[in-house]
């Protein structure tokens, strides 16, 4: 059975408790994955923005909140060219979230219309919390 490494757990511990619940349940029942990032400070956020990994500057990312309202995860072992594994993981994580009553969205389907092709910015490792009416939680 897959388990999160101590490094992944440390990163996950910087996240909102709902994200922690979802990811801890997902690793117990689904495909293996690693936590790439939870909370991001100003320096990390600005670097992500400069590299094109984020569309927002500090402090406007959900990663910048304390606790973080966003988490980045990747199928393990990581193969950045195997996009299908990211999609499978996303479907599983979103299913776990729904079962737990946690509203979130995935960076491969920002508008949550179950169509990835209409997205101009794809962030396949990214998951973030939504509030009860579907707006992004600040």
PDB file of C-alpha atoms in Angstrom:
ATOM      1  CA  UNK A   1       0.000   0.000   0.000  1.00  0.00           C
ATOM      2  CA  UNK A   2       1.386   3.452  -0.908  1.00  0.00           C
ATOM      3  CA  UNK A   3       2.289   5.835   1.891  1.00  0.00           C
ATOM      4  CA  UNK A   4       3.414   9.438   1.973  1.00  0.00           C
ATOM      5  CA  UNK A   5       7.080  10.014   2.752  1.00  0.00           C
ATOM      6  CA  UNK A   6       8.069  12.131   5.745  1.00  0.00           C
ATOM      7  CA  UNK A   7       8.973  14.931   3.305  1.00  0.00           C
ATOM      8  CA  UNK A   8       5.511  14.763   1.705  1.00  0.00           C
ATOM      9  CA  UNK A   9       3.865  14.720   5.137  1.00  0.00           C
ATOM     10  CA  UNK A  10       5.853  17.806   6.181  1.00  0.00           C
ATOM     11  CA  UNK A  11       4.651  19.622   3.055  1.00  0.00           C
ATOM     12  CA  UNK A  12       1.079  18.437   3.537  1.00  0.00           C
ATOM     13  CA  UNK A  13       1.117  19.651   7.145  1.00  0.00           C
ATOM     14  CA  UNK A  14       1.341  23.239   5.824  1.00  0.00           C
ATOM     15  CA  UNK A  15      -2.072  22.812   4.160  1.00  0.00           C
ATOM     16  CA  UNK A  16      -5.630  23.361   5.314  1.00  0.00           C
ATOM     17  CA  UNK A  17      -7.043  20.412   7.250  1.00  0.00           C
ATOM     18  CA  UNK A  18      -9.523  19.600   4.456  1.00  0.00           C
ATOM     19  CA  UNK A  19      -6.678  19.176   1.959  1.00  0.00           C
ATOM     20  CA  UNK A  20      -4.855  17.021   4.489  1.00  0.00           C
ATOM     21  CA  UNK A  21      -7.910  14.784   4.954  1.00  0.00           C
ATOM     22  CA  UNK A  22      -8.366  14.334   1.213  1.00  0.00           C
ATOM     23  CA  UNK A  23      -4.722  13.568   0.487  1.00  0.00           C
ATOM     24  CA  UNK A  24      -4.329  11.206   3.453  1.00  0.00           C
ATOM     25  CA  UNK A  25      -7.398   9.247   2.329  1.00  0.00           C
ATOM     26  CA  UNK A  26      -6.311   9.292  -1.312  1.00  0.00           C
ATOM     27  CA  UNK A  27      -2.883   7.800  -0.571  1.00  0.00           C
ATOM     28  CA  UNK A  28      -4.480   4.972   1.429  1.00  0.00           C
ATOM     29  CA  UNK A  29      -6.795   3.869  -1.369  1.00  0.00           C
ATOM     30  CA  UNK A  30      -5.426   5.079  -4.654  1.00  0.00           C
ATOM     31  CA  UNK A  31      -2.351   5.476  -6.793  1.00  0.00           C
ATOM     32  CA  UNK A  32       0.954   6.415  -5.195  1.00  0.00           C
ATOM     33  CA  UNK A  33       1.837  10.127  -5.258  1.00  0.00           C
ATOM     34  CA  UNK A  34       4.162  12.648  -3.703  1.00  0.00           C
ATOM     35  CA  UNK A  35       3.364  16.069  -2.261  1.00  0.00           C
ATOM     36  CA  UNK A  36       5.408  18.657  -4.135  1.00  0.00           C
ATOM     37  CA  UNK A  37       4.279  21.770  -2.293  1.00  0.00           C
ATOM     38  CA  UNK A  38       1.807  23.113   0.201  1.00  0.00           C
ATOM     39  CA  UNK A  39       2.492  26.571   1.595  1.00  0.00           C
ATOM     40  CA  UNK A  40       4.628  28.868  -0.540  1.00  0.00           C
ATOM     41  CA  UNK A  41       6.349  31.929   0.870  1.00  0.00           C
ATOM     42  CA  UNK A  42       6.964  35.110  -1.083  1.00  0.00           C
ATOM     43  CA  UNK A  43      10.308  34.040  -2.554  1.00  0.00           C
ATOM     44  CA  UNK A  44       8.932  30.654  -3.680  1.00  0.00           C
ATOM     45  CA  UNK A  45       5.787  32.227  -5.133  1.00  0.00           C
ATOM     46  CA  UNK A  46       7.698  34.838  -7.092  1.00  0.00           C
ATOM     47  CA  UNK A  47      10.015  32.119  -8.453  1.00  0.00           C
ATOM     48  CA  UNK A  48       7.003  30.021  -9.512  1.00  0.00           C
ATOM     49  CA  UNK A  49       5.525  33.094 -11.226  1.00  0.00           C
ATOM     50  CA  UNK A  50       8.788  33.898 -13.072  1.00  0.00           C
ATOM     51  CA  UNK A  51       9.124  30.280 -14.275  1.00  0.00           C
ATOM     52  CA  UNK A  52       5.533  30.270 -15.557  1.00  0.00           C
ATOM     53  CA  UNK A  53       4.416  27.661 -13.018  1.00  0.00           C
ATOM     54  CA  UNK A  54       1.927  30.123 -11.524  1.00  0.00           C
ATOM     55  CA  UNK A  55      -0.166  32.903 -13.043  1.00  0.00           C
ATOM     56  CA  UNK A  56      -0.301  34.984  -9.849  1.00  0.00           C
ATOM     57  CA  UNK A  57       2.203  36.829  -7.726  1.00  0.00           C
ATOM     58  CA  UNK A  58       2.557  36.774  -3.970  1.00  0.00           C
ATOM     59  CA  UNK A  59       0.273  36.959  -1.959  1.00  0.00           C
ATOM     60  CA  UNK A  60      -2.492  36.064  -4.427  1.00  0.00           C
ATOM     61  CA  UNK A  61      -1.905  32.296  -4.696  1.00  0.00           C
ATOM     62  CA  UNK A  62      -3.898  29.857  -2.584  1.00  0.00           C
ATOM     63  CA  UNK A  63      -0.473  28.413  -1.717  1.00  0.00           C
ATOM     64  CA  UNK A  64       0.366  31.664   0.102  1.00  0.00           C
ATOM     65  CA  UNK A  65      -2.343  31.335   2.746  1.00  0.00           C
ATOM     66  CA  UNK A  66      -1.503  29.939   6.179  1.00  0.00           C
ATOM     67  CA  UNK A  67      -2.565  27.201   6.196  1.00  0.00           C
ATOM     68  CA  UNK A  68      -2.257  26.765   2.438  1.00  0.00           C
ATOM     69  CA  UNK A  69      -5.536  26.366   0.554  1.00  0.00           C
ATOM     70  CA  UNK A  70      -3.744  24.680  -2.340  1.00  0.00           C
ATOM     71  CA  UNK A  71      -1.481  21.684  -2.696  1.00  0.00           C
ATOM     72  CA  UNK A  72       0.600  20.344  -5.566  1.00  0.00           C
ATOM     73  CA  UNK A  73       0.940  16.569  -5.909  1.00  0.00           C
ATOM     74  CA  UNK A  74       2.372  14.290  -8.582  1.00  0.00           C
ATOM     75  CA  UNK A  75       2.075  10.572  -9.318  1.00  0.00           C
ATOM     76  CA  UNK A  76       5.049   8.682  -7.940  1.00  0.00           C
ATOM     77  CA  UNK A  77       7.495   7.972  -9.404  1.00  0.00           C
ATOM     78  CA  UNK A  78       7.274  11.284 -11.246  1.00  0.00           C
ATOM     79  CA  UNK A  79       7.257  11.219 -15.033  1.00  0.00           C
ATOM     80  CA  UNK A  80       6.414  14.724 -16.248  1.00  0.00           C
ATOM     81  CA  UNK A  81       5.744  13.343 -19.744  1.00  0.00           C
ATOM     82  CA  UNK A  82       3.074  10.853 -18.611  1.00  0.00           C
ATOM     83  CA  UNK A  83       0.160  13.280 -18.407  1.00  0.00           C
ATOM     84  CA  UNK A  84      -2.377  10.479 -18.261  1.00  0.00           C
ATOM     85  CA  UNK A  85      -1.104   9.471 -14.808  1.00  0.00           C
ATOM     86  CA  UNK A  86      -1.745  13.048 -13.607  1.00  0.00           C
ATOM     87  CA  UNK A  87      -5.284  12.849 -14.997  1.00  0.00           C
ATOM     88  CA  UNK A  88      -5.967   9.494 -13.333  1.00  0.00           C
ATOM     89  CA  UNK A  89      -4.652  10.819 -10.021  1.00  0.00           C
ATOM     90  CA  UNK A  90      -6.775  13.964 -10.363  1.00  0.00           C
ATOM     91  CA  UNK A  91      -9.942  11.959 -10.953  1.00  0.00           C
ATOM     92  CA  UNK A  92      -9.223   9.821  -7.938  1.00  0.00           C
ATOM     93  CA  UNK A  93      -8.394  12.781  -5.671  1.00  0.00           C
ATOM     94  CA  UNK A  94     -11.513  14.674  -6.761  1.00  0.00           C
ATOM     95  CA  UNK A  95     -13.601  11.557  -6.119  1.00  0.00           C
ATOM     96  CA  UNK A  96     -12.175  11.233  -2.609  1.00  0.00           C
ATOM     97  CA  UNK A  97     -12.827  14.931  -2.001  1.00  0.00           C
ATOM     98  CA  UNK A  98     -16.439  14.559  -3.123  1.00  0.00           C
ATOM     99  CA  UNK A  99     -16.913  11.526  -0.878  1.00  0.00           C
ATOM    100  CA  UNK A 100     -15.564  13.519   2.078  1.00  0.00           C
ATOM    101  CA  UNK A 101     -17.689  16.577   1.242  1.00  0.00           C
ATOM    102  CA  UNK A 102     -14.653  18.732   0.434  1.00  0.00           C
ATOM    103  CA  UNK A 103     -15.169  21.092  -2.501  1.00  0.00           C
ATOM    104  CA  UNK A 104     -12.075  21.564  -4.590  1.00  0.00           C
ATOM    105  CA  UNK A 105     -10.897  22.051  -8.121  1.00  0.00           C
ATOM    106  CA  UNK A 106      -7.985  20.768 -10.134  1.00  0.00           C
ATOM    107  CA  UNK A 107      -5.501  22.827 -12.157  1.00  0.00           C
ATOM    108  CA  UNK A 108      -6.232  20.752 -15.264  1.00  0.00           C
ATOM    109  CA  UNK A 109      -9.910  21.776 -15.262  1.00  0.00           C
ATOM    110  CA  UNK A 110     -10.199  25.202 -13.666  1.00  0.00           C
ATOM    111  CA  UNK A 111     -13.794  25.769 -14.762  1.00  0.00           C
ATOM    112  CA  UNK A 112     -14.805  22.249 -13.617  1.00  0.00           C
ATOM    113  CA  UNK A 113     -16.611  21.404 -16.853  1.00  0.00           C
ATOM    114  CA  UNK A 114     -14.836  18.011 -17.205  1.00  0.00           C
ATOM    115  CA  UNK A 115     -13.006  19.287 -20.293  1.00  0.00           C
ATOM    116  CA  UNK A 116      -9.292  19.900 -20.119  1.00  0.00           C
ATOM    117  CA  UNK A 117      -8.846  21.147 -23.683  1.00  0.00           C
ATOM    118  CA  UNK A 118     -10.555  24.487 -23.013  1.00  0.00           C
ATOM    119  CA  UNK A 119      -8.006  25.510 -20.368  1.00  0.00           C
ATOM    120  CA  UNK A 120      -5.381  28.062 -21.360  1.00  0.00           C
ATOM    121  CA  UNK A 121      -3.181  27.328 -18.327  1.00  0.00           C
ATOM    122  CA  UNK A 122      -2.790  23.736 -17.199  1.00  0.00           C
ATOM    123  CA  UNK A 123      -1.352  23.072 -13.758  1.00  0.00           C
ATOM    124  CA  UNK A 124      -1.828  19.306 -13.491  1.00  0.00           C
ATOM    125  CA  UNK A 125      -0.298  18.885  -9.998  1.00  0.00           C
ATOM    126  CA  UNK A 126      -2.500  21.651  -8.480  1.00  0.00           C
ATOM    127  CA  UNK A 127      -5.599  21.227  -6.285  1.00  0.00           C
ATOM    128  CA  UNK A 128      -7.301  24.029  -4.385  1.00  0.00           C
ATOM    129  CA  UNK A 129     -10.249  24.432  -2.041  1.00  0.00           C
ATOM    130  CA  UNK A 130     -13.563  25.993  -3.078  1.00  0.00           C
ATOM    131  CA  UNK A 131     -16.192  27.483  -0.823  1.00  0.00           C
ATOM    132  CA  UNK A 132     -19.784  26.199  -0.603  1.00  0.00           C
ATOM    133  CA  UNK A 133     -20.988  27.977  -3.753  1.00  0.00           C
ATOM    134  CA  UNK A 134     -18.069  27.110  -5.993  1.00  0.00           C
ATOM    135  CA  UNK A 135     -16.021  30.265  -5.678  1.00  0.00           C
ATOM    136  CA  UNK A 136     -12.368  29.944  -4.783  1.00  0.00           C
ATOM    137  CA  UNK A 137     -11.721  30.245  -1.048  1.00  0.00           C
ATOM    138  CA  UNK A 138      -9.523  33.263  -0.252  1.00  0.00           C
TER     139      UNK A 138
END
